[in-house]
Short mmCIF file of C-alpha atoms and ligand atoms in Angstrom, two decimals:
data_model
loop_
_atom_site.label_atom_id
_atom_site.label_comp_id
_atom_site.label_asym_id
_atom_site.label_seq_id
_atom_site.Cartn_x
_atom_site.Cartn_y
_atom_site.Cartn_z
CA UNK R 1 -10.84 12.33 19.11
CA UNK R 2 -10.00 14.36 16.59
CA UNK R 3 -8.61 12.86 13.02
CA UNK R 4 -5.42 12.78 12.58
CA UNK R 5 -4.51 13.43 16.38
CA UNK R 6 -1.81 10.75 17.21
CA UNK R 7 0.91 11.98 18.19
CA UNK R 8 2.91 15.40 19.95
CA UNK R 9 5.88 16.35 19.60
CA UNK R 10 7.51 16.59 23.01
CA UNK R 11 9.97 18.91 24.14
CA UNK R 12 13.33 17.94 25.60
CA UNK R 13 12.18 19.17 28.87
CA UNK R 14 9.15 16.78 28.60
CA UNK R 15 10.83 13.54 27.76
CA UNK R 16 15.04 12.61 27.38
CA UNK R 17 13.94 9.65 25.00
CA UNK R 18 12.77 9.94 21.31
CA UNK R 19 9.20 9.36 21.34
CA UNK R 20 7.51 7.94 17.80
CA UNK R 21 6.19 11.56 15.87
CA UNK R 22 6.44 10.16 12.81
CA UNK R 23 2.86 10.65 11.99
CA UNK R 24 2.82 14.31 13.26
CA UNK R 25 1.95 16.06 10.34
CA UNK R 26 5.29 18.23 10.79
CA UNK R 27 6.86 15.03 9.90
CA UNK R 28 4.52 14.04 6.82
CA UNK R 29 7.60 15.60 4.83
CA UNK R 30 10.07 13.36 6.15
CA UNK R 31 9.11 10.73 8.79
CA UNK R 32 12.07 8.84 8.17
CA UNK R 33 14.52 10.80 10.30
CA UNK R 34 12.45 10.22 13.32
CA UNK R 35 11.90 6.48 12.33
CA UNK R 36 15.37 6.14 12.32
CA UNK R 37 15.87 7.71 16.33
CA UNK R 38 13.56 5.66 17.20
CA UNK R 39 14.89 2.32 15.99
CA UNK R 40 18.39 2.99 17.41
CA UNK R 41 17.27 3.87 20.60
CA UNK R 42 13.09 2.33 21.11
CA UNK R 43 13.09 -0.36 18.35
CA UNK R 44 9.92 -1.86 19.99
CA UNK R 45 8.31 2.19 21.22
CA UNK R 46 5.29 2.63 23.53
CA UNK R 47 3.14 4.27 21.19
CA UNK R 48 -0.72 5.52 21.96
CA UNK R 49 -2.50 5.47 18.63
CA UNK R 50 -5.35 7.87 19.61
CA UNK R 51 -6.30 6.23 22.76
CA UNK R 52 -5.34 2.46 21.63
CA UNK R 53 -1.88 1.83 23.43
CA UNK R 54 0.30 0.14 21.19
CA UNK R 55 3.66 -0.89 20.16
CA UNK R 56 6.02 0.40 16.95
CA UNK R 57 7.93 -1.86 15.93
CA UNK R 58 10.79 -0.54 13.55
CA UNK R 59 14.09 -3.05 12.75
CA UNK R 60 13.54 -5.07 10.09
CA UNK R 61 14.15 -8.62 11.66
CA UNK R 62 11.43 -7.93 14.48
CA UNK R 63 8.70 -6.64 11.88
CA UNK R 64 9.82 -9.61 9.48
CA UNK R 65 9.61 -12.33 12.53
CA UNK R 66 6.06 -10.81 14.01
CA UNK R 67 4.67 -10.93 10.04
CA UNK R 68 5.74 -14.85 9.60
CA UNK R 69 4.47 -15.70 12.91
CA UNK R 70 1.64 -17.28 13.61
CA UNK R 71 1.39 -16.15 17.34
CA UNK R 72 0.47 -12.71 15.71
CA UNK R 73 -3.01 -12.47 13.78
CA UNK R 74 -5.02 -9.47 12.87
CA UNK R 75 -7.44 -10.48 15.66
CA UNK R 76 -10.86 -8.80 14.93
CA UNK R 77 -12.97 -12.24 14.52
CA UNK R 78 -11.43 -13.72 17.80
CA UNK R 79 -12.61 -10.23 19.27
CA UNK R 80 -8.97 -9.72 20.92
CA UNK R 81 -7.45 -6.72 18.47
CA UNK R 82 -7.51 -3.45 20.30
CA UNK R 83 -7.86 -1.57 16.69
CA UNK R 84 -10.93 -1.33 16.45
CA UNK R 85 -13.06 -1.45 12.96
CA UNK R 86 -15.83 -0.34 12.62
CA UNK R 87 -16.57 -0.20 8.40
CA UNK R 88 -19.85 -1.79 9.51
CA UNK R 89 -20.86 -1.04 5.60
CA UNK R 90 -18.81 -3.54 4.33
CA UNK R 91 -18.29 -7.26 4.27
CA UNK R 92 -14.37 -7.53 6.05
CA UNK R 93 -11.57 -8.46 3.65
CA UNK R 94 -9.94 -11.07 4.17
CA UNK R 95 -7.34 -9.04 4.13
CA UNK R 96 -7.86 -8.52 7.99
CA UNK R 97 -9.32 -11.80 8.29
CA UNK R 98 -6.99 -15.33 10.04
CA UNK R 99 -7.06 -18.61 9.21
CA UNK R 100 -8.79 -20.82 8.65
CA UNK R 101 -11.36 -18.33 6.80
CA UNK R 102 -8.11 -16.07 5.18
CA UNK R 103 -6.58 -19.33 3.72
CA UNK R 104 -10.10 -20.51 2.04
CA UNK R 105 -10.75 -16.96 0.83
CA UNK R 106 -7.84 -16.22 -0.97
CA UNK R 107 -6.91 -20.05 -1.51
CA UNK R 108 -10.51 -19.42 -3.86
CA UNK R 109 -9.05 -15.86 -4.96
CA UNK R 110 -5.65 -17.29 -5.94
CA UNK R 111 -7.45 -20.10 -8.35
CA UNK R 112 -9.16 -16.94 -10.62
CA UNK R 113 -6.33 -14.28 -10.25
CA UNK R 114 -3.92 -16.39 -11.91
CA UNK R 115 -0.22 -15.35 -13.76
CA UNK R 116 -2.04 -15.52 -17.15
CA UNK R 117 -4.69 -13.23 -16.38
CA UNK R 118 -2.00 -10.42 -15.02
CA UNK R 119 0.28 -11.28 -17.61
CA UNK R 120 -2.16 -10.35 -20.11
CA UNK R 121 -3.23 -7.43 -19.20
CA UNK R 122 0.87 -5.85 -19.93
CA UNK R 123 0.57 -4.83 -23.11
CA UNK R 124 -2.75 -2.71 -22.78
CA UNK R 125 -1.34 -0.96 -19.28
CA UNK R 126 1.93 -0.33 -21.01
CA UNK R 127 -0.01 1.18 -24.03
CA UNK R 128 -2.45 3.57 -21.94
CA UNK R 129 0.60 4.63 -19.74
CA UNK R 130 2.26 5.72 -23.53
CA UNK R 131 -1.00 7.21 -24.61
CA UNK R 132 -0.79 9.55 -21.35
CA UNK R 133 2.64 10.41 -21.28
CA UNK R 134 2.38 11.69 -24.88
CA UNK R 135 -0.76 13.78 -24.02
CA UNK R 136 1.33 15.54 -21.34
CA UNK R 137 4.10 16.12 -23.58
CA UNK R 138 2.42 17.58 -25.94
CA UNK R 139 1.55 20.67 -23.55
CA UNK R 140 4.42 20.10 -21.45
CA UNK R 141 3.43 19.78 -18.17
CA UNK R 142 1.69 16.67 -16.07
CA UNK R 143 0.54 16.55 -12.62
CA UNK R 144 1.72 12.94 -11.66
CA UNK R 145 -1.08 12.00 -9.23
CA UNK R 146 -4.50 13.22 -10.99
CA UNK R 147 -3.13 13.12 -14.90
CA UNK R 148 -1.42 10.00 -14.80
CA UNK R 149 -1.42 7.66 -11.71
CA UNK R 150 -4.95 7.88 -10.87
CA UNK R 151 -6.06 6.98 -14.74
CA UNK R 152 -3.22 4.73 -14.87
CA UNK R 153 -4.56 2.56 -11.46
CA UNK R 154 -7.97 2.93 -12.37
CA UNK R 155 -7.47 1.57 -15.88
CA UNK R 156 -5.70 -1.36 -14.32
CA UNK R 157 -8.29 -2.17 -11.86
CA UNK R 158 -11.51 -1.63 -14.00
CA UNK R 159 -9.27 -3.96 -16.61
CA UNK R 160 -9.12 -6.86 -14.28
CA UNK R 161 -12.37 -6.50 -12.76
CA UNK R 162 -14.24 -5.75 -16.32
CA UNK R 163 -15.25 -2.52 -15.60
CA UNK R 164 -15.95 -0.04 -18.14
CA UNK R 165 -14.29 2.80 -18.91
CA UNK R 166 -16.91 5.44 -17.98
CA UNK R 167 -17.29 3.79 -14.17
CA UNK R 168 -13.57 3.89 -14.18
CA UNK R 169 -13.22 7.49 -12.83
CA UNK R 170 -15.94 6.82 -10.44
CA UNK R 171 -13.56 3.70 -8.70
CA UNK R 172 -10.95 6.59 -7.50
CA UNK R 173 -13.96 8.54 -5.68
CA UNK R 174 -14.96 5.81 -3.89
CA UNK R 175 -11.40 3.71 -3.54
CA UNK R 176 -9.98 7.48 -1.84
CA UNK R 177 -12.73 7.84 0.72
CA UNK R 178 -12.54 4.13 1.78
CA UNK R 179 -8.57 3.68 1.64
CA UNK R 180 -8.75 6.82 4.02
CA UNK R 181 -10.87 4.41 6.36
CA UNK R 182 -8.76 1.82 6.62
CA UNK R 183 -6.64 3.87 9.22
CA UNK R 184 -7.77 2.97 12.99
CA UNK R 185 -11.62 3.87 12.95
CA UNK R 186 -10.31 5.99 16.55
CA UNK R 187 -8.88 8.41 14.27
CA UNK R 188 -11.43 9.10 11.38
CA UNK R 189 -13.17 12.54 11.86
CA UNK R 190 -17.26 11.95 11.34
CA UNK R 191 -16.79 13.14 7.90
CA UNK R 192 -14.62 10.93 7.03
CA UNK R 193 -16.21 8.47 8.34
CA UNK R 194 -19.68 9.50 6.66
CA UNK R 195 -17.93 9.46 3.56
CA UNK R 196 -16.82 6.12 3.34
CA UNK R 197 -19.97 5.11 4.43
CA UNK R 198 -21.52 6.63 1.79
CA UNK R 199 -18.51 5.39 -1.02
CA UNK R 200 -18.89 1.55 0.57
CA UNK R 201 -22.96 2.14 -0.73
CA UNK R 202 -22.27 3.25 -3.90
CA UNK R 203 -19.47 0.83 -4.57
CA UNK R 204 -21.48 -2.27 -3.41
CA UNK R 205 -24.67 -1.09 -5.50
CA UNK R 206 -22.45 -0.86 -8.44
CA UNK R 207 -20.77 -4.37 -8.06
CA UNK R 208 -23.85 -5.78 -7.37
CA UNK R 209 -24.98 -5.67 -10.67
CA UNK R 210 -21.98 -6.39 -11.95
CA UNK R 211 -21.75 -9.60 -10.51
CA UNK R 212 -25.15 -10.31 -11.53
CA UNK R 213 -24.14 -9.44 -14.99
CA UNK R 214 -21.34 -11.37 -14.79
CA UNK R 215 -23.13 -14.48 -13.08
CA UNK R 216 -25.60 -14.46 -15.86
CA UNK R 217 -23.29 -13.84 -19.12
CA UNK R 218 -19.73 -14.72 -17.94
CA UNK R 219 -16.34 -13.11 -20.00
CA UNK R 220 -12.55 -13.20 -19.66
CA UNK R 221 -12.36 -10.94 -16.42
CA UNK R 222 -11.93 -11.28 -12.58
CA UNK R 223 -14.87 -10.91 -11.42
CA UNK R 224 -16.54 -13.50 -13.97
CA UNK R 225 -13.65 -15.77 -13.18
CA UNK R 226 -14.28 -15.55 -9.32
CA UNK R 227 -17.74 -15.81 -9.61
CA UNK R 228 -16.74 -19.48 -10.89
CA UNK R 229 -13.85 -20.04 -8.81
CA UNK R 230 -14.44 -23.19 -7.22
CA UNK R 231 -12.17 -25.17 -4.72
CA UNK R 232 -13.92 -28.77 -4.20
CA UNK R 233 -17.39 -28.10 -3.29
CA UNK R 234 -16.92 -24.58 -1.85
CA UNK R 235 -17.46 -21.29 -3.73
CA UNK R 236 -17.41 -17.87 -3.09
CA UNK R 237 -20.82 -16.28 -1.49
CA UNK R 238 -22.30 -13.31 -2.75
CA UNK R 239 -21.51 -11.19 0.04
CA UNK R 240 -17.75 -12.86 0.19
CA UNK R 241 -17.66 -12.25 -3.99
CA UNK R 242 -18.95 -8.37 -3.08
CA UNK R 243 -16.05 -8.33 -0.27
CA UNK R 244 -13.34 -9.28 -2.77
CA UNK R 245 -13.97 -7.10 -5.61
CA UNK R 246 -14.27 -4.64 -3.40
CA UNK R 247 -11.15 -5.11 -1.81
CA UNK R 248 -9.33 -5.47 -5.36
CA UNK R 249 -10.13 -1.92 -5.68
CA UNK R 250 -9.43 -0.94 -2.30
CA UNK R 251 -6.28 -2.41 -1.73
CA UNK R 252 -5.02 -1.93 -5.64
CA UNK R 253 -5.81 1.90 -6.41
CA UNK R 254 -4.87 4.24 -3.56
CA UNK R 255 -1.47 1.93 -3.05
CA UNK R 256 -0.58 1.74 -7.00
CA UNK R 257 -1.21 5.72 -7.40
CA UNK R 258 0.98 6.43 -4.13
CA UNK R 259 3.60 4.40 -5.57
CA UNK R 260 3.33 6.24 -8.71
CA UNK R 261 3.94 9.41 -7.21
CA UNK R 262 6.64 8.14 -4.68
CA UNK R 263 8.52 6.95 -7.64
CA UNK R 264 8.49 10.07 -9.78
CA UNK R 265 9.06 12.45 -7.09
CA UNK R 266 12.12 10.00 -5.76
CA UNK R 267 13.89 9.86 -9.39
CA UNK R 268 13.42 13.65 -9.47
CA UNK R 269 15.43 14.15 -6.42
CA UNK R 270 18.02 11.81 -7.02
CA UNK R 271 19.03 13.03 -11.10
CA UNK R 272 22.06 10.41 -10.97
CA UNK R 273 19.67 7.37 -10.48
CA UNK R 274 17.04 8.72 -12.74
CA UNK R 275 20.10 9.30 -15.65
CA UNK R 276 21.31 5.78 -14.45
CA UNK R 277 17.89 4.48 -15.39
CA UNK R 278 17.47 6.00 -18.69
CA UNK R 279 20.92 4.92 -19.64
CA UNK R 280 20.06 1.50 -18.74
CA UNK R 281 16.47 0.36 -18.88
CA UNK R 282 17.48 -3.51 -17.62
CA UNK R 283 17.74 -1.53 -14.05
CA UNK R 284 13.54 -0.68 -14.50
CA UNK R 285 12.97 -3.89 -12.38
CA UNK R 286 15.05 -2.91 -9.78
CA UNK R 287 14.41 0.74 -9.63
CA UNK R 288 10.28 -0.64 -9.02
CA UNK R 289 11.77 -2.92 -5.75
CA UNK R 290 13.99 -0.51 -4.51
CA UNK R 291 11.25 2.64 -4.48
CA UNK R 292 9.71 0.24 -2.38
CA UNK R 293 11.91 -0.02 0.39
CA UNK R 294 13.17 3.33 -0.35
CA UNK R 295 9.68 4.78 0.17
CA UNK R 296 6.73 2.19 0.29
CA UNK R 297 3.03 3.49 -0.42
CA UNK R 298 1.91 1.64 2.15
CA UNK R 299 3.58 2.39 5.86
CA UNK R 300 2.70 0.41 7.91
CA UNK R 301 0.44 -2.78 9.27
CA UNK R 302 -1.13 -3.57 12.59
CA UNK R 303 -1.19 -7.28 14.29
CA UNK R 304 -2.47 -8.37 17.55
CA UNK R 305 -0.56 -11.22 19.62
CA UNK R 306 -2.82 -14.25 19.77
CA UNK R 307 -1.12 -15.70 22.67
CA UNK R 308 1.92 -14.82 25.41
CA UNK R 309 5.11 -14.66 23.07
CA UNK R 310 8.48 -12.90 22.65
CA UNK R 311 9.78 -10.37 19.89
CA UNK R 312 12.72 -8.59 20.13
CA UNK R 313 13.74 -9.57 23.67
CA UNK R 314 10.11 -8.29 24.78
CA UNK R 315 7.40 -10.47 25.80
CA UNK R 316 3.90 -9.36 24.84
CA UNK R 317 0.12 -10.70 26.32
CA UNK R 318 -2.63 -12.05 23.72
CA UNK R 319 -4.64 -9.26 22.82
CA UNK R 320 -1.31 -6.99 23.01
CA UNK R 321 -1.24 -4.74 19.43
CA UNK R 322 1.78 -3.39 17.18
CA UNK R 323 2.18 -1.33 14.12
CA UNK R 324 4.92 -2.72 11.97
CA UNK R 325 6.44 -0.01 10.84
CA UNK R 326 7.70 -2.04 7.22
CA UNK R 327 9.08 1.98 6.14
CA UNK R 328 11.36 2.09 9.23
CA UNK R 329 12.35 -1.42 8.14
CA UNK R 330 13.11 -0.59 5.06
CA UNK R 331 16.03 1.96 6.07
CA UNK R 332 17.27 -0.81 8.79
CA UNK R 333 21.02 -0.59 8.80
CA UNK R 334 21.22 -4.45 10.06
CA UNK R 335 19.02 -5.57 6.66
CA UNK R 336 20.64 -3.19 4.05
CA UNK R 337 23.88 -1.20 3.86
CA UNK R 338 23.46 2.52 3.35
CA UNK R 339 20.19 2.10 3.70
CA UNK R 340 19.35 6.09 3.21
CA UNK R 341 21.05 5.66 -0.28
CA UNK R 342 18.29 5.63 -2.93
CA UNK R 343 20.16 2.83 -5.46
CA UNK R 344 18.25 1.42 -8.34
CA UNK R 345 20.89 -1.47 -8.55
CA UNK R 346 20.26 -2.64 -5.24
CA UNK R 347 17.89 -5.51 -5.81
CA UNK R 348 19.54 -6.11 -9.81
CA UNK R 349 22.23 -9.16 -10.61
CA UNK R 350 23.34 -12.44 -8.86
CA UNK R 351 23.22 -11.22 -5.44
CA UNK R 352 20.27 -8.76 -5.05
CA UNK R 353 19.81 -7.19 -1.77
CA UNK R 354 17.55 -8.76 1.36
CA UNK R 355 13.61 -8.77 0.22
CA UNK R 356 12.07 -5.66 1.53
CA UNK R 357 8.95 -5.39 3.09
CA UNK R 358 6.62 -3.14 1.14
CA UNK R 359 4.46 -5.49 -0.31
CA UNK R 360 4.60 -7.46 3.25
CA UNK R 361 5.60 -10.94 4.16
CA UNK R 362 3.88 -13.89 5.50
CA UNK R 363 0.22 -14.45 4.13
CA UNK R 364 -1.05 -11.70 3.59
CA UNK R 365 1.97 -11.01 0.96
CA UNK R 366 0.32 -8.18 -1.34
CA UNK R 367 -2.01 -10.78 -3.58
CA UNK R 368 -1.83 -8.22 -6.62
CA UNK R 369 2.33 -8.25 -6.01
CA UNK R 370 2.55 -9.05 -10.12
CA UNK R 371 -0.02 -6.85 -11.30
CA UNK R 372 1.65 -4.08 -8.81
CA UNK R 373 4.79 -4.73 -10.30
CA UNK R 374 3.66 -4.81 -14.09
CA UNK R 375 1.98 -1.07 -13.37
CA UNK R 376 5.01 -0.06 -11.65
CA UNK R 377 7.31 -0.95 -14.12
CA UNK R 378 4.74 0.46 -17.21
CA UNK R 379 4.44 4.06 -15.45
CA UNK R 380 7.89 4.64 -14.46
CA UNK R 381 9.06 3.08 -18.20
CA UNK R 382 6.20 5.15 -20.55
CA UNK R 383 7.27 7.93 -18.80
CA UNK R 384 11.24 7.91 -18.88
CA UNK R 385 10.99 6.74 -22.68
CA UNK R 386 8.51 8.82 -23.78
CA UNK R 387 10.59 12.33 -22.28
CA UNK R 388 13.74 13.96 -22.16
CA UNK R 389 13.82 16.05 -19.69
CA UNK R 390 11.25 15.97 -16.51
CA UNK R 391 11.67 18.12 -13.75
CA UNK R 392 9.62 19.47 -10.60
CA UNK R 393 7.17 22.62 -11.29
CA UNK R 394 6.88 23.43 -8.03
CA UNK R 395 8.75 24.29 -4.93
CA UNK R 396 10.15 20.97 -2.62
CA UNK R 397 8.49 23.24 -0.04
CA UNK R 398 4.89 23.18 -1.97
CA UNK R 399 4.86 19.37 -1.59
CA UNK R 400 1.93 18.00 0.38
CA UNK R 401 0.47 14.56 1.20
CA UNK R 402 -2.92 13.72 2.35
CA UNK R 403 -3.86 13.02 5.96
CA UNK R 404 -3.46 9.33 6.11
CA UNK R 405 -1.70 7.47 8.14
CA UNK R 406 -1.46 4.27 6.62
CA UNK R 407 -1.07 5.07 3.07
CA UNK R 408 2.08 7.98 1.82
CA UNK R 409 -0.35 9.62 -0.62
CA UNK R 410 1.35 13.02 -2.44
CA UNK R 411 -1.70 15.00 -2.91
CA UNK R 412 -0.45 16.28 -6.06
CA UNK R 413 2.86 16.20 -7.75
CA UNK R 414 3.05 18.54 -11.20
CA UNK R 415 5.85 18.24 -13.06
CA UNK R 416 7.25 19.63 -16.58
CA UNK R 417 7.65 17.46 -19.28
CA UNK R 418 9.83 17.55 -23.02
C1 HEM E 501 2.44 -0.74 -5.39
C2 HEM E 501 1.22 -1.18 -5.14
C3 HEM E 501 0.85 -2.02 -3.95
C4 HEM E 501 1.40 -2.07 -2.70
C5 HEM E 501 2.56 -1.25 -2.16
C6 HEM E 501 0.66 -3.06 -1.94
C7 HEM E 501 0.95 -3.41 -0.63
C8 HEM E 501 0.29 -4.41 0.08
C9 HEM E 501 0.62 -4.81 1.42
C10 HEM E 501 1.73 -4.18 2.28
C11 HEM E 501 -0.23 -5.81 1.78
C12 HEM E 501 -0.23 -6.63 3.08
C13 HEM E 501 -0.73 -5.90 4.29
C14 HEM E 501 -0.54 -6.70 5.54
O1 HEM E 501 0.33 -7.60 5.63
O2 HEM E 501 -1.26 -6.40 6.50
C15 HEM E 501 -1.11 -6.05 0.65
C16 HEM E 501 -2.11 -6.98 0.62
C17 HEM E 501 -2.97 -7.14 -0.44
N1 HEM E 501 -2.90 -6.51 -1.66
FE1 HEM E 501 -1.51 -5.16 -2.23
N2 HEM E 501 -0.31 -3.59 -2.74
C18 HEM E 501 -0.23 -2.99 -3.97
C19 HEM E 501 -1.03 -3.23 -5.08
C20 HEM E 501 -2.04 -4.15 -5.11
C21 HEM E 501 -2.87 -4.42 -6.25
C22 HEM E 501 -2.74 -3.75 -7.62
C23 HEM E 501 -3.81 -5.35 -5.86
C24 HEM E 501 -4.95 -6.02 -6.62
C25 HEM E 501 -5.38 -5.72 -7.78
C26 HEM E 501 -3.53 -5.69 -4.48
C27 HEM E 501 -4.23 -6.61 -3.74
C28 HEM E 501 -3.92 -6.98 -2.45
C29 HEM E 501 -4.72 -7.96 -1.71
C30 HEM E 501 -5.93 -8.72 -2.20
C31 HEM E 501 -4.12 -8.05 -0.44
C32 HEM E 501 -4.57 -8.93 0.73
C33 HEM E 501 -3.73 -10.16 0.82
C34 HEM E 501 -4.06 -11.00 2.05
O3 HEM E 501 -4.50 -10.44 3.08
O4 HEM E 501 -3.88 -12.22 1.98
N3 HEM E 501 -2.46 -4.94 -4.06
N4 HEM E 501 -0.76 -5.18 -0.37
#
């Protein structure tokens, strides 16, 4: 199989129906046109992801109901999810894990990763996002992805985990090459796969010691405060404490930098909203909800049916998988009216529009949701008060995102700044 190879686009003469291209790389640009076809006329679309047969899933109510459900699980330590994965390197997450180990895992997460510790950790992100926006005006231009939300997410992460500075850069090498591999192993190229083989190493090596360090002279951050998490008599194990720093990292960088980007390159093409937001910063909170429905980081998730049961009018078998297509959702004309309207006030006053989706449901809801936000709402304010004028440097046309399917990563996104 080679990587990337999901999907064709059919002629007419090959199929009347829309068929899910979305992750042909013809539609990297856009892929919400054809998610749109396809939940008007296939909301629940035979897909075959590589050569796992699957189902898309795209209106909002059926992706909501299959993500608060438990009939659906992720599957892999029953043995019954048809994705297979295969990061044999690592300990799993438990953000692919089920109950009863999931709740215990992040039940002991939750007890360390607390409101105080994110709230906290504000007034530094908000002061490194000024300190980089003011570097880039002072020559003018600043490519979005490498220059300012790649430091910006690695600051944030080595932060909470108490990593130093210097390693910092060193998190984004290894958090790209693993976030790549958390699409469907079927579709990884060897390199790729080799790669975050080789990242997983390096990354456990380095948090080995750090625990140790941290297990032997504790201080204020995560991964000394996990280390002594405690529910009752249970703690976390080494391997499960490696497993959740780990997945810190590789669930907090690639997303927070893909937002970054989505959000910049968003405002730039809609000048109204982004004139809307400097005129009234009280909208910032908004605008960081509504760029993720608008255009989520994060695509998509996969769940396997634990037993017989019914979404959408369609009954699926235990062992059955869908990808929950929480971007489709997001542009759902039954959950939100003009949905292809990009509308900073959309989620702002008394009666804020329907939750969307982009930091998922259910419980796996996005664990790092505050600290998310927080980062969001730093980047996107540093940079509209510390400018007057930002604009695009290269042609709509130049645009390009990396190969993942799972992630909406901009490869790079330069912009001019005054
Ligand atoms: C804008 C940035 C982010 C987005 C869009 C995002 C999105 C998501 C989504 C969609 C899920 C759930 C996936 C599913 O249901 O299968 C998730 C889970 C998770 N996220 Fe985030 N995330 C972001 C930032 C972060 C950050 C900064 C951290 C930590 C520092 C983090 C930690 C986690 C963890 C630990 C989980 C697993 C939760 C569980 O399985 O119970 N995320 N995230």
């Amino acid at each position: 199989m080679v990587a990337g190879d999901v999907s064709t686009e059919p002629t007419q003469a090959e199929s009347d129906q829309v068929e899910f291209t979305a992750f042909h790389p013809a539609h990297k640009a856009d892929p919400y046109r054809n998610y749109g076809q396809v939940r008007q006329t296939r909301p629940l679309c035979p897909f075959m992801l590589g050569d796992i047969p699957v189902t898309v899933v795209t209106r909002y109510a059926d992706c909501e109901a299959v993500l608060q459900s438990d009939d659906w699980v992720h599957g892999y330590d029953a043995g019954i999810s048809p994705f297979r994965e295969g990061n044999a390197s690592a300990p799993r997450s438990f953000l692919r894990m089920d109950p009863p180990d999931h709740t215990r895992l992040r039940g002991l997460v939750n007890k360390a990763f607390t409101p105080r510790i994110v709230n906290a950790m504000e007034p530094r992100i908000r002061a490194h996002a000024d300190r980089l926006v003011a570097d880039a005006r002072a020559t003018g231009t600043l490519e979005v992805i490498s220059e300012y939300a790649a430091p910006m997410a690695s600051g944030t992460l080595g932060q909470l985990l108490g990593v130093p500075d210097d390693v910092g850069a060193s998190l984004r090498g290894w958090a790209l090459a693993i976030a790549r591999g958390t699409d469907p192993d079927n579709l990884l190229s060897e390199d790729e796969l080799a790669a975050r083989k080789k990242a997983t190493l390096d990354f456990h090596r380095y948090f080995e010691e750090l625990i140790a360090q941290r297990r032997a002279h504790p201080t204020d951050d995560l991964v000394s405060k996990l280390a002594a998490a405690r529910d009752r008599d249970d703690a976390l194990s080494e391997t499960e404490l490696l497993g959740v720093s780990s997945l810190m990292v590789v669930a907090g960088m690639e997303t927070s930098i893909n937002y970054i980007g989505s959000a910049v390159l968003t405002l730039l093409r809609h000048p109204d909203q982004l004139a809307l937001l400097r005129e009234r910063p009280e909208l910032l909170a908004s605008a960081v909800e509504e760029v993720l429905r608008f255009d989520p980081p994060t695509q998509f998730t996969m769940r396997t049916a634990a037993r017989e049961t019914e979404v959408g009018g369609r009954t699926f078998q235990r062992g059955d998988g869908v990808l929950l297509v929480s971007a489709a959702a997001g542009r759902d004309p039954d959950a939100y009216a003009e949905p292809d309207r990009f509308d900073i006030t959309r989620f702002h006053g008394p009666t804020p529009a329907r939750r969307h989706l982009g930091f998922s449901v259910g419980i796996h809801f996005c664990l790092g949701a505050p600290l998310a936000r927080i980062e969001a709402a730093s980047a996107i304010g540093a940079l509209l008060a510390g400018s007057t004028h930002l604009e695009l440097a290269i042609d709509e046309g130049e645009l390009v995102y990396l190969p993942s399917l799972i992630h909406r990563a901009l490869a790079t996104l330069p912009v001019r700044i005054s």
